[in-house]
Short mmCIF file of N, CA and C in Angstrom, two decimals:
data_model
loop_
_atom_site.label_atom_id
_atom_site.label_comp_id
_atom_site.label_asym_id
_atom_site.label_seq_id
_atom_site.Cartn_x
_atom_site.Cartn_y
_atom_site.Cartn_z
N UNK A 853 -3.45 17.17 12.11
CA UNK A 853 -2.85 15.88 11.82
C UNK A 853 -3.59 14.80 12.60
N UNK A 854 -3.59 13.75 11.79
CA UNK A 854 -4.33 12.57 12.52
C UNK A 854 -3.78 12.39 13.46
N UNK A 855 -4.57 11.96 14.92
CA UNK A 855 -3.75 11.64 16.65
C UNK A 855 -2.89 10.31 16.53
N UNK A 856 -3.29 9.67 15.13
CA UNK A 856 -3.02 8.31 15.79
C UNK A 856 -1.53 8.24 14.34
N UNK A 857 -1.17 9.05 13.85
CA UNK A 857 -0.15 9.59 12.88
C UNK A 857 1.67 8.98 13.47
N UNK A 858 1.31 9.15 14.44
CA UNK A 858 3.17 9.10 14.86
C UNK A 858 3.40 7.31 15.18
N UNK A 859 2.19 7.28 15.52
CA UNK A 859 2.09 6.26 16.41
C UNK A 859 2.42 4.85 14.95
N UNK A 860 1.32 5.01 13.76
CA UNK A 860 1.14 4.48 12.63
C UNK A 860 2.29 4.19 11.65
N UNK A 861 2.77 5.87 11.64
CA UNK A 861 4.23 5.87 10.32
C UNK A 861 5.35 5.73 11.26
N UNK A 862 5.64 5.82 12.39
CA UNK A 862 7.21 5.17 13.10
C UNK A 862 7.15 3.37 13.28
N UNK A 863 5.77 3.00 13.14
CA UNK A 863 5.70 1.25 13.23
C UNK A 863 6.25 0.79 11.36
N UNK A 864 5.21 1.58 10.70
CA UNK A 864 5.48 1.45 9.20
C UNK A 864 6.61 2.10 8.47
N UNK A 865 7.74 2.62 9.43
CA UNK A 865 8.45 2.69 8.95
C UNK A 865 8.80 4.43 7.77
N UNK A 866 7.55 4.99 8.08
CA UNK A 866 7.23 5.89 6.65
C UNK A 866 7.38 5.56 5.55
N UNK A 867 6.55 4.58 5.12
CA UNK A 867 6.67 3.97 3.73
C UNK A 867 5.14 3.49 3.86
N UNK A 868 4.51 3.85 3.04
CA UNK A 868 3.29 3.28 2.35
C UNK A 868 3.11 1.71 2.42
N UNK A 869 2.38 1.49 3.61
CA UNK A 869 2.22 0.25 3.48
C UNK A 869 1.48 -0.80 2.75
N UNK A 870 1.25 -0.40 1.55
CA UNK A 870 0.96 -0.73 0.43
C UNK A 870 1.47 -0.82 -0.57
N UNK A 871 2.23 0.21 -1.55
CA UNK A 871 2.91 0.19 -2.25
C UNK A 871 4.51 0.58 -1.93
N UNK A 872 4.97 0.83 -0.88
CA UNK A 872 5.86 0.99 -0.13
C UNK A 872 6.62 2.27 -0.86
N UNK A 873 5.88 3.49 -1.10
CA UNK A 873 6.47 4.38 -1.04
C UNK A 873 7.62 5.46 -0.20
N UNK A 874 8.71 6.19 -0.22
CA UNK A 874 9.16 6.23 1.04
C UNK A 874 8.57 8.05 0.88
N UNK A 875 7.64 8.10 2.43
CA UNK A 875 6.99 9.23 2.68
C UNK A 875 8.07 10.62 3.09
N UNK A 876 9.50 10.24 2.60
CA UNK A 876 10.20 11.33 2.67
C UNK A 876 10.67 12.21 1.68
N UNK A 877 10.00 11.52 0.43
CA UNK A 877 10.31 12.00 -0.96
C UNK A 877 9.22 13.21 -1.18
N UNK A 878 7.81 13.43 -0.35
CA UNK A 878 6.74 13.81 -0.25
C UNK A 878 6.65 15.11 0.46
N UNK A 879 6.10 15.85 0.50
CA UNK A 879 6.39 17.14 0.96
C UNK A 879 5.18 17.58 2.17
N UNK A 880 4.44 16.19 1.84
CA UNK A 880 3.08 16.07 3.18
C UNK A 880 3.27 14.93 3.66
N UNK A 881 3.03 14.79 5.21
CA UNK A 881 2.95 13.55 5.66
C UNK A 881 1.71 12.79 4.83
N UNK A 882 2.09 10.61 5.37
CA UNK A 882 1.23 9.83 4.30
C UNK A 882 -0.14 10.10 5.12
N UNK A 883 -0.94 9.49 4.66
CA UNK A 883 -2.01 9.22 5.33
C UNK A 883 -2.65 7.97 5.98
N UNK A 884 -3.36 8.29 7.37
CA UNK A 884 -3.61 6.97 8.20
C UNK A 884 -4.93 6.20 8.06
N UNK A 885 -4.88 5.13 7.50
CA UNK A 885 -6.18 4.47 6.88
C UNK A 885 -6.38 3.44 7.46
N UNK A 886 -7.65 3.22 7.69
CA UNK A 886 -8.52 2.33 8.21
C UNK A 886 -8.39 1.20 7.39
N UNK A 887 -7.86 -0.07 7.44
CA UNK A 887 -7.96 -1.56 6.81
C UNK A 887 -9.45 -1.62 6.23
N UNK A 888 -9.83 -1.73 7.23
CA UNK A 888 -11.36 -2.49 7.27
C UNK A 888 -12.10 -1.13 7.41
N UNK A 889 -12.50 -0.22 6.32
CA UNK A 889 -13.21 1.20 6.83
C UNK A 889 -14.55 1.21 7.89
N UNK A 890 -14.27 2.12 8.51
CA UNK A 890 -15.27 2.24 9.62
C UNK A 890 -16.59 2.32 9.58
N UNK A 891 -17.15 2.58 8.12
CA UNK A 891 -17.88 2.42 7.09
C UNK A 891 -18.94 0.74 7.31
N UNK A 892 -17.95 -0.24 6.93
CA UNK A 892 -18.25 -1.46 7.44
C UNK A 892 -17.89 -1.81 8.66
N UNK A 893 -18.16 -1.50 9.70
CA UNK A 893 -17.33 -1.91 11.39
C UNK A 893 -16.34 -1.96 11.41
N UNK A 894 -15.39 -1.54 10.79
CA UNK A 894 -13.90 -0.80 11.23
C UNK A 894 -13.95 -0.19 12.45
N UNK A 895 -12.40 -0.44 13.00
CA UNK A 895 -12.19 0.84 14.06
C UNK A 895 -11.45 1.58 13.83
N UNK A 896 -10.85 2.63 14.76
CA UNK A 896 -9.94 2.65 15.06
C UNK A 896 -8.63 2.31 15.93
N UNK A 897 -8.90 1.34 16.24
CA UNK A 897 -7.76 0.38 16.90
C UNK A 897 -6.33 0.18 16.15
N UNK A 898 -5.69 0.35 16.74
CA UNK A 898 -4.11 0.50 16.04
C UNK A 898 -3.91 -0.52 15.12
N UNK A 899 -4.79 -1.72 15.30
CA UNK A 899 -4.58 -2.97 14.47
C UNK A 899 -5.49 -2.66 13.52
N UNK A 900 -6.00 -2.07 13.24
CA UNK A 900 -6.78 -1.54 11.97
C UNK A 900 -6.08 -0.60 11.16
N UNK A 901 -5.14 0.21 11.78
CA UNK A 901 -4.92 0.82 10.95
C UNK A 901 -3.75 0.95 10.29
N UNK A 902 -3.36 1.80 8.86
CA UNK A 902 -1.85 1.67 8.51
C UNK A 902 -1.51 2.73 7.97
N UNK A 903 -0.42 3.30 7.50
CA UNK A 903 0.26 4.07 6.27
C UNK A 903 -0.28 3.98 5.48
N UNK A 904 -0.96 4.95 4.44
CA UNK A 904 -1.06 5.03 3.27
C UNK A 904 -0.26 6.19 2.37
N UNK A 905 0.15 5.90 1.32
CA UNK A 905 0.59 7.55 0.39
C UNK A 905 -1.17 7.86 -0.03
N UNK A 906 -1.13 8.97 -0.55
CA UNK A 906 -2.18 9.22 -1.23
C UNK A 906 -2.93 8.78 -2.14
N UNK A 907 -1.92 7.94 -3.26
CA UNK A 907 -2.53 7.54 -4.53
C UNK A 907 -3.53 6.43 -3.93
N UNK A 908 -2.65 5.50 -3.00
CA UNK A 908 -3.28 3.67 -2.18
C UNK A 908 -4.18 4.09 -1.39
N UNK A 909 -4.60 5.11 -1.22
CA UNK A 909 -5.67 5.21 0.19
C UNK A 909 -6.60 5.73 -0.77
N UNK A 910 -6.55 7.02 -1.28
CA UNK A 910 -7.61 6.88 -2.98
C UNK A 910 -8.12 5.86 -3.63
N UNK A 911 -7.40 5.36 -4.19
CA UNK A 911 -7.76 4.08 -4.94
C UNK A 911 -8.27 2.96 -4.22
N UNK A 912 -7.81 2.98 -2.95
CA UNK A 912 -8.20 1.81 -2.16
C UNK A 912 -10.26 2.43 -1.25
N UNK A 913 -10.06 3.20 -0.97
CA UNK A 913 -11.30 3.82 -0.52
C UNK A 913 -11.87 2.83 0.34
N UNK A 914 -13.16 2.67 -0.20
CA UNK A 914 -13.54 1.70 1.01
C UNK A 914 -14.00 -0.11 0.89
N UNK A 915 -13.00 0.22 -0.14
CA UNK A 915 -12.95 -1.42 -1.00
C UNK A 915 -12.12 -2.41 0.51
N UNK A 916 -12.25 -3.35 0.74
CA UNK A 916 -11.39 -4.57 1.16
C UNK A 916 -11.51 -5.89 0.08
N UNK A 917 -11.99 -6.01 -1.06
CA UNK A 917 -11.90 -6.93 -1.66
C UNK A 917 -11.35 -6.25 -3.10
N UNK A 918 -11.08 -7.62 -4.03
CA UNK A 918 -11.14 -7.24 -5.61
C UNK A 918 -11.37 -8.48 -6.49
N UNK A 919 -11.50 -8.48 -7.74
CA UNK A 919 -11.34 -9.75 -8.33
C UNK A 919 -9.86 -9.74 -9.06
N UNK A 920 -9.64 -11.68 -8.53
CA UNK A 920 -8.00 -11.68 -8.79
C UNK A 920 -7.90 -11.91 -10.88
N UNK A 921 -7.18 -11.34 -10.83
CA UNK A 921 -7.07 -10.96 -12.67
C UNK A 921 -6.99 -12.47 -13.18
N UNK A 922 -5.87 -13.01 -12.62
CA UNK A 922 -6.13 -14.25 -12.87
C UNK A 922 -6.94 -15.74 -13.04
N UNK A 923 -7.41 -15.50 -11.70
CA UNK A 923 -8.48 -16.72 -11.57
C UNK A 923 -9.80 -15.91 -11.49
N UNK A 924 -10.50 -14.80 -11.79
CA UNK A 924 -10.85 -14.14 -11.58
C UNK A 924 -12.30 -14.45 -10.84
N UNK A 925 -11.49 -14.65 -9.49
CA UNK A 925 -12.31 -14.82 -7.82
C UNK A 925 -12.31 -13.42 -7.12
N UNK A 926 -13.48 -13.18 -6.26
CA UNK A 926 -13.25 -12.41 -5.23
C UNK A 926 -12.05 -12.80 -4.65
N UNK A 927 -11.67 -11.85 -3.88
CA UNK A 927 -10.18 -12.42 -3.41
C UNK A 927 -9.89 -10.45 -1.75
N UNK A 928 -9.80 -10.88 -1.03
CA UNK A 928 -9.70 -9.67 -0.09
C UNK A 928 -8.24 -9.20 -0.42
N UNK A 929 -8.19 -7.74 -0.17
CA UNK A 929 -6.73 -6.68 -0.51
C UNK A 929 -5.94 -7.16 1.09
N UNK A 930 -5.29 -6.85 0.34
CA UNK A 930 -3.70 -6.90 1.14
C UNK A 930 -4.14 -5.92 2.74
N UNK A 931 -3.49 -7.25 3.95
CA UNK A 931 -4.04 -6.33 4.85
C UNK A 931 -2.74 -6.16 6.04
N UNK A 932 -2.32 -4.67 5.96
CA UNK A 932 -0.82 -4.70 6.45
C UNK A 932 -0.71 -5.45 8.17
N UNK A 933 -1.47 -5.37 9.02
CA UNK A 933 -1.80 -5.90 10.30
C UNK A 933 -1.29 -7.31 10.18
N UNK A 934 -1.80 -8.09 8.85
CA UNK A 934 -2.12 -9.46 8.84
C UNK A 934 -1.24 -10.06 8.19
N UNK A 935 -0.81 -9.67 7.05
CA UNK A 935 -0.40 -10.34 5.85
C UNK A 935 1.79 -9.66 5.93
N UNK A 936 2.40 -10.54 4.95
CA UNK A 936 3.77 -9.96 5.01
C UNK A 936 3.76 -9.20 3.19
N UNK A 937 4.52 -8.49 3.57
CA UNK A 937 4.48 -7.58 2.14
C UNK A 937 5.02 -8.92 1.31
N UNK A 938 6.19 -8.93 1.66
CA UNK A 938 6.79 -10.03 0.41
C UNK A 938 6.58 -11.46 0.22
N UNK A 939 5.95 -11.30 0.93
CA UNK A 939 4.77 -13.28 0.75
C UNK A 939 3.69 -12.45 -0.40
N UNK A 940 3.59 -11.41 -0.63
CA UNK A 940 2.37 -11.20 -2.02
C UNK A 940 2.56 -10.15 -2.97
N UNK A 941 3.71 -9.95 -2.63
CA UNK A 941 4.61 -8.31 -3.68
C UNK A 941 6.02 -8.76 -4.01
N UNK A 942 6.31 -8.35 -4.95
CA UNK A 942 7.99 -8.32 -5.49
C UNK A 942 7.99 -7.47 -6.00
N UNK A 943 8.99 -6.84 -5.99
CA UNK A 943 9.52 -4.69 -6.64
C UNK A 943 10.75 -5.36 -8.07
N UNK A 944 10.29 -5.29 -9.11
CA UNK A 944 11.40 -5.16 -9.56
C UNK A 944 12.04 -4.24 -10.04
N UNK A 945 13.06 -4.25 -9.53
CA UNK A 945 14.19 -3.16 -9.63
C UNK A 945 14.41 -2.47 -10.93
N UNK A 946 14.83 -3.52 -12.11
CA UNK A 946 14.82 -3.11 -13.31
C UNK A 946 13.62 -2.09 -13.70
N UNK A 947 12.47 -2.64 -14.01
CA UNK A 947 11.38 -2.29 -14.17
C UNK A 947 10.43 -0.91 -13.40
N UNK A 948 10.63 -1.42 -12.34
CA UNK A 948 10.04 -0.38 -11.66
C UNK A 948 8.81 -0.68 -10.42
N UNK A 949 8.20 -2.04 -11.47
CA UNK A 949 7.05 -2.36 -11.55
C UNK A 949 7.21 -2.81 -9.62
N UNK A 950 5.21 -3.67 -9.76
CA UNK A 950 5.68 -4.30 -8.12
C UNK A 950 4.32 -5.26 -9.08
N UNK A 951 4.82 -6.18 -8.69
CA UNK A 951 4.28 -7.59 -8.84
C UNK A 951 3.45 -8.80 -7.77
N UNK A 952 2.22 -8.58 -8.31
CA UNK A 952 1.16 -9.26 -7.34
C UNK A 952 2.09 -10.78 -7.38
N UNK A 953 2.06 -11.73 -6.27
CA UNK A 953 2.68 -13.14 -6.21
C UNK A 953 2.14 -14.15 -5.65
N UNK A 954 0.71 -13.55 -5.48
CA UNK A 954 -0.73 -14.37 -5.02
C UNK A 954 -1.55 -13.70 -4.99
N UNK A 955 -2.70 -14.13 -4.70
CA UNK A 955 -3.80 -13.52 -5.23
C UNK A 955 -4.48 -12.44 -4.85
N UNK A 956 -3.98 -12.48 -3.30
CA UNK A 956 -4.01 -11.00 -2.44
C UNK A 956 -2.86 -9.66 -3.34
N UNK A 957 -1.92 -10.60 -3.68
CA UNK A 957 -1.00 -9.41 -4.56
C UNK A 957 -1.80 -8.99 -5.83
N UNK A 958 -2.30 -9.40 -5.70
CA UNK A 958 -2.40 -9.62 -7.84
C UNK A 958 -3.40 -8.31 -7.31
N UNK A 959 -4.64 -8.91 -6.61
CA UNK A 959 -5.94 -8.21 -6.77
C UNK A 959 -5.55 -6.55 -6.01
N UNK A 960 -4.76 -6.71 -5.17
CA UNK A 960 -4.01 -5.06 -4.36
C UNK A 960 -3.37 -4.49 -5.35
N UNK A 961 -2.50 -5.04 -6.09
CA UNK A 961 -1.66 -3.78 -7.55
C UNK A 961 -2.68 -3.74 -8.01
N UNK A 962 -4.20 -4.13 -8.79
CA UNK A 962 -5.02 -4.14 -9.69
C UNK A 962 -5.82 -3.14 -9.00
N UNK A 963 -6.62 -3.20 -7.73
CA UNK A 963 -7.14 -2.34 -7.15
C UNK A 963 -6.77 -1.25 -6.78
N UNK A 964 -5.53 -1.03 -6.75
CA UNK A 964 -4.46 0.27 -5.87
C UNK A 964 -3.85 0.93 -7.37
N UNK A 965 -3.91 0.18 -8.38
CA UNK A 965 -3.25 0.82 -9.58
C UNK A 965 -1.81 0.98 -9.35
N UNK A 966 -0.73 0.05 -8.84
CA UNK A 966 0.62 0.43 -8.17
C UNK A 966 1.22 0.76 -9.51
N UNK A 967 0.84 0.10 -10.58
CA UNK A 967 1.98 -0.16 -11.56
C UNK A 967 1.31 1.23 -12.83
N UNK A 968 0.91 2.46 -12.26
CA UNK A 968 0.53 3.69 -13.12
C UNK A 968 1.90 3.93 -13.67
N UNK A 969 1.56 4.71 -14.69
CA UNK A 969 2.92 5.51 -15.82
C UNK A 969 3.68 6.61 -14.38
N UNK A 970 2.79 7.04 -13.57
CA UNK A 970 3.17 8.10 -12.84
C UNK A 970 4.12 7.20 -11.37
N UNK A 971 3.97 6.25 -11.11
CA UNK A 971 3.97 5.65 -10.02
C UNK A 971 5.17 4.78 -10.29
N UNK A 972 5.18 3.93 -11.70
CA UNK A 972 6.58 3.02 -11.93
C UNK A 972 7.88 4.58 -11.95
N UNK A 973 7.30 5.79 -12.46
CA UNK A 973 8.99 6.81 -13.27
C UNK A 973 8.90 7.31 -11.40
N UNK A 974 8.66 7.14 -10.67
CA UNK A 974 8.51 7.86 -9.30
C UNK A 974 9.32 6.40 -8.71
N UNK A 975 9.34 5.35 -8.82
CA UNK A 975 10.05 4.08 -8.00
C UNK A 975 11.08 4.04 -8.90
N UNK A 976 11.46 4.23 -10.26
CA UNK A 976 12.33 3.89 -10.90
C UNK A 976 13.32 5.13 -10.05
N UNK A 977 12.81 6.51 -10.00
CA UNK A 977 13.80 7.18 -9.59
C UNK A 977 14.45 7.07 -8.34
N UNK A 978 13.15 6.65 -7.41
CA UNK A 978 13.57 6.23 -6.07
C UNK A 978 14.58 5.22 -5.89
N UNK A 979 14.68 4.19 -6.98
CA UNK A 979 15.41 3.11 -7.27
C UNK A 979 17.13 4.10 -7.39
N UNK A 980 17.19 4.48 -8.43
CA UNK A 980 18.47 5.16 -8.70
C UNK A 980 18.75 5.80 -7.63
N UNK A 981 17.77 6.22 -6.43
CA UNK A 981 18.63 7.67 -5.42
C UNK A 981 18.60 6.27 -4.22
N UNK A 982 18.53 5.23 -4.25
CA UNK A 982 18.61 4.55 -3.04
C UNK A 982 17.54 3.96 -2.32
N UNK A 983 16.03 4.78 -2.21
CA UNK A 983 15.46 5.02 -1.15
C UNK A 983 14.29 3.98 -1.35
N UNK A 984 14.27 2.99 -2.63
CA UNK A 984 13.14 2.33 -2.62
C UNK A 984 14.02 0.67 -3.34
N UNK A 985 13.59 -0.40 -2.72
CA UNK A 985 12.73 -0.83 -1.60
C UNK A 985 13.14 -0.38 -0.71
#
């Protein structure tokens, strides 16, 4: 297990700090990812790093940018250290979905793929048992 694991998911809460999955529905702990990959001068410094589930740390790899769908600018991903989830995400409940609400949102669901067929019937259920948002 990653050293820096307890330290990461008891700040984040065990929830994917990205798509805010809750890492108790999961049968493996999430995984601890580098913001800024070490790749490009990343560290490992606690402020670098966050929660990921599997699908957001995949998809996210060693991207920090995307183009925003909308205005379609470079635009940098969502960075949990820095940014507040709900200044650039909204979950809707009904739906399932999670909704970019600036341009850091827009381009993080687009890059992270939050809103998959597999990923909305997995929050919708989480929705019905309580555990998500």
């Amino acid at each position: 297990m990653n050293p820096y694991y307890s330290l990461v998911a008891d700040r984040a809460n065990h929830r994917c700090e990205y798509c805010h999955a809750p890492e108790l529905i999961f049968n493996l702990a999430f995984e601890v990812e580098h913001i800024i990959p070490l790749s490009i001068q990343g560290t490992d410094a606690d402020s670098n790093l966050a929660l990921a589930c599997r699908s957001c740390n995949l998809r996210k790899g060693t991207r920090i940018s995307g183009n925003d769908p909308e205005s379609n600018t470079e635009v940098r991903l969502f960075h949990p250290r820095q940014d507040k989830w709900s200044d650039h995400f909204l979950a809707d409940i009904e739906s399932g979905n999670i909704q970019g609400i600036s341009s850091i949102g827009r381009v993080t669901v687009d890059a992270l793929e939050m809103n998959g067929q597999p990923q909305i019937m997995a929050r919708q259920l989480w929705i019905r048992l309580g555990i998500f948002p």
